[in-house]
Amino acid sequence: MPSFAARYNGITGSAIREIFKIIAQPGVISFAGGNPAAEALENGRISDLAREALAEDGKRILQYGGSEGWPALKEAASAFLAERGVNASPETLLPVSGTTQTIDLLCKALIDPGDTILVENPSFLGAFQTMRLYQAHLSPIQTDGDGVIPDALEDAIKSAHPKLVYLIPTFQNPTGVTLCVERRKAIAALAARYDIYILEDDPYRDLRYSGETLPTIHSFDQSGRVLYMASFSKLISPGLRVGVVAAPPDLMRKLVIGKQSTDLHTDQLSQAIVARYLSQGFLPGHLAELRALYGERLRRMLDGLDRMGLEHTTPEGGLFVWGKLPKGVDARAVLDRAIQRKVAFVPGTHFYCDGGHDETLRLNFSNSDPDTIDRGLDALAQVI
Ligand SMILES: Cc1ncc(COP(=O)(O)O)c(C=O)c1O
């Protein structure tokens, strides 16, 4: 029988994608995915922009393009980032087919089997899956309620000599925790001191419903070692698959070569649509709507969890709340029974690079209206 590559050993596929099959069934209340709300997806506006882009630029859009990306998107993304304090000129930006691809391209450029990547624990399991396919060794960094602890990160850098540090500093997936400002500064300084790449994955920064916006780690970086990635998935549409990464020229060259062998270039119609969406100024108004919509849903979920007496984080934005069941209760067993009552979530153990933490769970609030959130939590309370 033909055998598969060793890099697939022990890799089972995303637990969330398996749960997706369950939530696709009618009537299921999903606290599982990280999906934007259906009403947040602007099919009318996007189809207008697509028509406009094809009418004006169709011959170029429908032709093969450069791996370096659609120039108008790079211009628009550079302006988008500048408004967020991220100084990245268009030529330092690579458009990617979703930021998931950035993690893949970075691993391709940096990771040999057995190399260490330092990760928050828990962290985004999609990133773990990619890193594991490149046979990286994932090593956890110590965190607390304010995110990664810089002294612990420094110790880990000194002892593990990682090739990459992967961080989600704002409304982290899965916990919703945000790294405080002093730590952002300290972490940027570590990138310079140890000459090490830090990947700042920041898809939730604009989804803030209360509190003060914080500067990015990238904005404190003097060394060019902090790589910033922004995704338009949660802000405009995940189906368009458009994100960007800011990287220095030597690394950029490797990312571009890697991209040539992956998909040649990001879909040009998607890039043109996002470029027009940004340059025509639609984002601020849409963000205001998203913040109102999701902010109410977050409050409803936090109130419901308080009513249930479930221990949880209290994020000021993003898409997720992290919960902790009573000691000895396994979230996977709770999920099995919750599914019978047509409620789904993701057991927290899947977000730990070393497993365990069976009593934790991740709850998404963006994809259900407030009354549905109440009903879902009531059902969950009964199961628990
Ligand atoms: C932290 C984090 N990074 C990256 C992604 C992937 O986003 P994209 O759709 O841009 O590939 C997600 C999606 O949920 C995420 O939560």
XYZ file of C-alpha atoms and ligand atoms in Angstrom:
400
model
C 0.000 0.000 0.000
C 1.385 3.469 -0.825
C 2.496 5.291 2.312
C 1.978 8.924 3.243
C 4.704 11.408 4.104
C 5.953 11.222 7.682
C 4.997 14.867 8.190
C 1.362 13.739 8.389
C 2.033 11.358 11.277
C -0.196 12.220 14.208
C -1.987 15.002 12.335
C -5.713 14.453 12.461
C -7.197 17.588 10.871
C -8.805 20.525 12.581
C -11.214 19.665 15.385
C -13.190 22.767 14.504
C -13.628 21.670 10.912
C -15.097 18.383 12.232
C -17.501 20.326 14.452
C -18.421 22.426 11.386
C -20.053 19.333 9.917
C -22.326 19.196 12.960
C -23.195 22.881 12.954
C -24.153 22.700 9.290
C -27.244 20.729 10.391
C -30.431 22.800 10.587
C -31.423 24.216 13.974
C -28.002 23.874 15.654
C -26.944 26.856 17.791
C -23.268 27.291 17.081
C -20.844 28.780 19.558
C -18.176 26.823 17.689
C -16.642 28.550 14.636
C -15.134 32.011 14.321
C -17.525 33.042 11.601
C -18.755 36.558 10.965
C -22.529 36.890 11.341
C -24.460 36.195 8.135
C -25.889 39.734 8.290
C -22.318 41.119 8.357
C -21.573 39.723 4.898
C -22.323 42.398 2.310
C -23.084 40.391 -0.803
C -24.742 43.347 -2.561
C -21.815 45.703 -2.050
C -19.244 43.024 -2.888
C -21.034 42.110 -6.114
C -21.098 45.819 -7.115
C -17.354 46.071 -6.440
C -16.687 42.864 -8.370
C -18.654 44.116 -11.363
C -16.876 47.467 -11.230
C -13.439 45.812 -10.937
C -14.104 43.466 -13.855
C -15.505 46.253 -16.020
C -12.436 48.441 -15.470
C -9.642 45.915 -15.022
C -11.084 42.608 -16.198
C -8.372 41.702 -18.697
C -5.697 42.097 -16.027
C -7.705 40.453 -13.234
C -8.485 37.393 -15.343
C -4.858 36.992 -16.466
C -2.016 35.409 -14.425
C -0.644 37.997 -12.002
C 2.482 38.678 -9.972
C 3.173 36.588 -6.860
C 3.975 39.865 -5.096
C 0.298 40.814 -5.240
C -2.197 43.215 -6.795
C -0.629 46.717 -6.602
C -3.875 48.532 -5.707
C -4.420 46.154 -2.772
C -0.878 46.740 -1.513
C -1.459 50.526 -1.661
C -4.824 50.281 0.088
C -3.548 47.833 2.718
C -0.547 50.058 3.433
C -2.926 52.984 4.120
C -5.163 50.694 6.236
C -2.159 49.648 8.321
C -0.839 53.225 8.648
C -4.145 54.218 10.277
C -3.441 51.472 12.811
C 0.091 52.683 13.544
C 1.707 49.949 11.448
C 4.290 51.532 9.220
C 4.543 49.266 6.146
C 5.067 50.625 2.641
C 3.348 48.733 -0.208
C 6.554 46.940 -1.285
C 6.986 45.482 2.224
C 3.524 43.876 2.034
C 2.648 40.486 0.592
C -1.038 39.778 -0.110
C -1.853 36.208 0.930
C -4.734 33.785 0.417
C -5.931 34.313 3.979
C -3.434 34.799 6.773
C -3.476 31.043 7.266
C -1.234 31.061 4.213
C 1.227 33.430 5.887
C 1.817 30.903 8.632
C 2.362 28.236 5.990
C 4.790 30.415 3.975
C 6.704 31.431 7.085
C 7.102 27.838 8.167
C 8.217 26.939 4.650
C 10.840 29.710 4.796
C 12.072 29.208 8.363
C 11.331 25.763 9.759
C 13.378 22.604 9.399
C 12.007 19.455 11.087
C 12.564 19.729 14.839
C 12.944 23.531 14.930
C 11.150 25.204 17.807
C 8.291 27.683 17.536
C 7.243 29.389 20.766
C 3.459 29.695 21.075
C 0.920 30.942 23.542
C -0.827 28.011 25.122
C -3.728 27.877 24.355
C -3.528 29.420 20.888
C -5.089 29.257 17.407
C -5.247 25.597 16.469
C -5.155 26.295 12.729
C -1.669 27.718 13.238
C -0.647 24.637 15.238
C -1.774 22.344 12.438
C 0.321 24.224 9.872
C 3.367 24.322 12.144
C 3.071 20.596 12.817
C 2.941 19.810 9.108
C 6.389 21.401 8.883
C 7.417 19.179 11.810
C 8.068 22.135 14.109
C 8.402 21.534 17.820
C 5.772 23.709 19.546
C 6.891 25.009 22.899
C 4.476 26.901 25.192
C 5.170 30.379 26.597
C 3.857 31.205 30.036
C 0.909 33.639 30.050
C -1.447 35.248 32.573
C -4.565 37.448 32.359
C -2.508 40.160 30.572
C -1.104 37.810 27.919
C 2.451 36.599 27.439
C 4.829 37.285 30.342
C 7.930 38.950 28.801
C 10.390 37.532 31.378
C 9.055 34.048 30.714
C 9.332 34.663 26.968
C 12.931 35.788 27.386
C 13.776 32.648 29.388
C 12.113 30.503 26.727
C 14.045 32.249 23.939
C 17.315 31.683 25.792
C 16.669 28.023 26.482
C 14.784 26.891 23.350
C 16.480 29.016 20.632
C 13.233 29.234 18.625
C 13.080 30.079 14.947
C 9.798 31.926 15.444
C 7.567 33.298 18.200
C 3.870 33.255 17.324
C 1.589 35.686 19.188
C -2.020 36.858 18.943
C -1.795 39.919 21.186
C -5.293 41.347 20.773
C -8.497 39.486 21.722
C -6.594 36.276 21.440
C -8.051 33.191 19.806
C -9.194 31.263 21.854
C -9.126 33.169 25.169
C -10.095 36.738 24.177
C -7.187 38.013 26.327
C -5.311 41.187 25.263
C -1.607 41.797 25.854
C -1.025 45.006 27.852
C 1.015 47.921 26.427
C 4.109 47.573 28.618
C 4.450 43.960 27.557
C 4.074 44.872 23.880
C 7.048 47.217 24.252
C 9.070 44.649 26.160
C 8.370 41.953 23.576
C 9.405 44.214 20.665
C 12.670 44.830 22.549
C 13.218 41.053 22.855
C 12.898 40.657 19.068
C 15.769 43.127 18.690
C 17.900 41.801 21.572
C 17.755 38.178 20.426
C 17.445 38.890 16.684
C 14.442 36.641 16.426
C 11.279 36.741 14.297
C 8.056 37.439 16.141
C 4.831 36.958 14.187
C 2.109 39.335 15.371
C -1.176 37.819 14.196
C -3.779 40.566 14.594
C -7.105 39.721 12.917
C -9.313 40.995 15.762
C -7.789 44.396 16.522
C -10.582 46.357 14.836
C -13.304 44.374 16.582
C -13.109 46.326 19.853
C -16.426 46.945 21.641
C -15.163 48.737 24.762
C -11.915 50.067 26.271
C -8.893 51.695 24.638
C -7.188 50.595 21.429
C -3.593 49.541 22.087
C -0.551 50.080 19.845
C 0.708 47.022 18.000
C 3.929 45.217 18.998
C 5.109 46.085 15.467
C 4.830 49.828 16.246
C 7.513 49.442 18.966
C 9.842 47.376 16.780
C 13.159 48.936 15.794
C 14.716 45.746 14.473
C 12.485 44.742 11.558
C 12.047 41.353 13.209
C 8.384 41.803 14.165
C 6.234 40.529 11.293
C 2.711 41.904 11.241
C -0.204 40.152 9.647
C -3.665 41.553 9.046
C -6.642 39.608 7.779
C -9.724 40.946 6.031
C -11.620 37.737 6.863
C -13.358 38.976 9.984
C -13.697 42.570 8.744
C -14.995 42.063 5.189
C -15.349 38.380 4.236
C -13.512 35.134 5.048
C -14.623 33.628 1.738
C -12.644 36.172 -0.287
C -9.461 34.794 1.373
C -7.440 38.017 1.524
C -4.866 39.053 4.104
C -1.475 40.765 4.085
C 1.824 40.294 5.874
C 4.500 42.937 6.415
C 8.012 41.486 6.193
C 11.583 42.731 5.597
C 13.081 42.288 2.069
C 15.203 39.154 2.680
C 12.337 37.250 4.250
C 9.855 38.683 1.733
C 11.863 37.124 -1.090
C 11.583 33.690 0.551
C 7.843 34.148 1.148
C 7.323 35.075 -2.508
C 9.295 32.044 -3.729
C 7.266 29.838 -1.375
C 4.052 31.353 -2.672
C 5.040 30.664 -6.269
C 4.973 26.950 -5.528
C 1.792 27.094 -3.436
C -0.720 29.082 -5.475
C 1.361 31.392 -7.697
C -0.610 34.393 -6.472
C -3.633 35.321 -4.402
C -6.918 35.417 -6.325
C -6.854 38.725 -8.194
C -10.596 39.342 -8.211
C -10.599 39.015 -4.413
C -7.621 41.342 -4.108
C -9.246 43.904 -6.422
C -12.515 43.755 -4.467
C -10.772 44.316 -1.122
C -8.638 47.114 -2.632
C -11.767 48.903 -3.857
C -13.602 48.262 -0.588
C -10.780 49.940 1.350
C -9.969 52.780 -1.053
C -13.640 53.748 -1.484
C -13.890 54.157 2.281
C -16.477 51.484 3.122
C -14.601 49.987 6.059
C -15.156 52.590 8.833
C -18.952 52.479 8.467
C -18.987 48.701 8.276
C -16.768 48.408 11.338
C -19.139 50.658 13.286
C -21.978 48.268 12.376
C -19.931 45.194 13.312
C -18.982 46.707 16.667
C -22.613 47.485 17.496
C -23.775 44.019 16.387
C -21.052 41.963 18.066
C -20.727 44.193 21.138
C -24.336 43.464 22.070
C -23.793 39.738 21.483
C -20.675 39.725 23.661
C -22.532 41.459 26.511
C -25.366 38.961 26.222
C -22.964 36.047 26.367
C -21.047 37.428 29.355
C -24.328 38.069 31.226
C -25.484 34.541 30.436
C -22.237 32.987 31.622
C -22.459 35.002 34.854
C -25.992 33.730 35.359
C -24.744 30.169 34.850
C -21.926 30.778 37.335
C -19.374 29.595 34.786
C -15.834 30.934 35.180
C -14.884 32.918 32.058
C -12.644 35.597 30.554
C -14.099 39.078 29.978
C -12.814 40.238 26.588
C -13.348 43.796 25.322
C -13.555 42.618 21.700
C -12.873 39.852 19.226
C -15.122 36.874 18.671
C -14.503 34.517 21.588
C -15.009 34.011 25.306
C -13.048 31.307 27.118
C -14.805 29.332 29.807
C -13.855 26.889 32.516
C -16.205 24.125 33.640
C -16.321 22.892 37.234
C -13.314 20.738 38.153
C -13.536 17.198 36.833
C -16.037 18.016 34.071
C -14.692 17.202 30.600
C -15.771 19.681 27.920
C -15.738 16.907 25.309
C -18.369 14.948 27.249
C -20.384 18.149 27.657
C -20.132 18.740 23.882
C -21.458 15.246 23.107
C -24.545 15.912 25.184
C -24.876 19.527 24.071
C -25.009 18.361 20.461
C -28.023 16.216 21.332
C -29.652 19.478 22.429
C -28.460 21.150 19.230
C -25.766 23.365 20.770
C -22.096 23.267 19.723
C -18.834 24.817 20.986
C -15.167 23.840 20.820
C -13.602 21.973 23.760
C -10.572 23.954 24.936
C -8.162 21.009 24.935
C -7.786 21.337 21.133
C -6.141 24.755 21.557
C -3.332 23.487 23.781
C -0.181 22.374 22.009
C 0.270 19.708 24.682
C -3.414 18.795 25.238
C -5.017 18.501 28.683
C -7.085 21.276 30.295
C -10.175 19.145 29.664
C -12.470 21.480 31.587
C -11.933 24.466 29.261
C -14.094 25.550 26.338
C -14.208 28.256 23.668
C -17.464 30.037 22.967
C -18.046 32.192 19.875
C -20.700 34.885 20.176
C -20.636 36.621 16.750
C -22.663 34.059 14.911
C -25.847 33.965 17.022
C -28.327 36.739 17.796
C -28.760 37.673 21.479
C -31.898 35.594 22.094
C -30.279 32.575 20.463
C -27.260 33.091 22.718
C -29.591 32.956 25.742
C -31.257 29.785 24.497
C -27.925 28.124 23.715
C -26.483 28.959 27.118
C -29.643 27.744 28.885
C -29.282 24.391 27.106
C -25.586 24.286 27.967
C -26.323 25.049 31.628
C -28.701 22.098 31.779
C -26.142 19.756 30.232
C -23.410 20.872 32.628
C -5.706 34.169 15.287
C -6.110 33.806 13.904
N -5.208 33.871 12.930
C -5.525 33.563 11.662
C -6.795 33.161 11.327
C -7.092 32.775 9.908
O -7.605 33.822 9.209
P -7.664 33.850 7.613
O -9.096 33.708 7.256
O -7.115 35.215 7.269
O -6.826 32.745 7.070
C -7.775 33.077 12.319
C -9.130 32.629 11.973
O -9.945 32.309 12.778
C -7.408 33.418 13.639
O -8.291 33.336 14.639
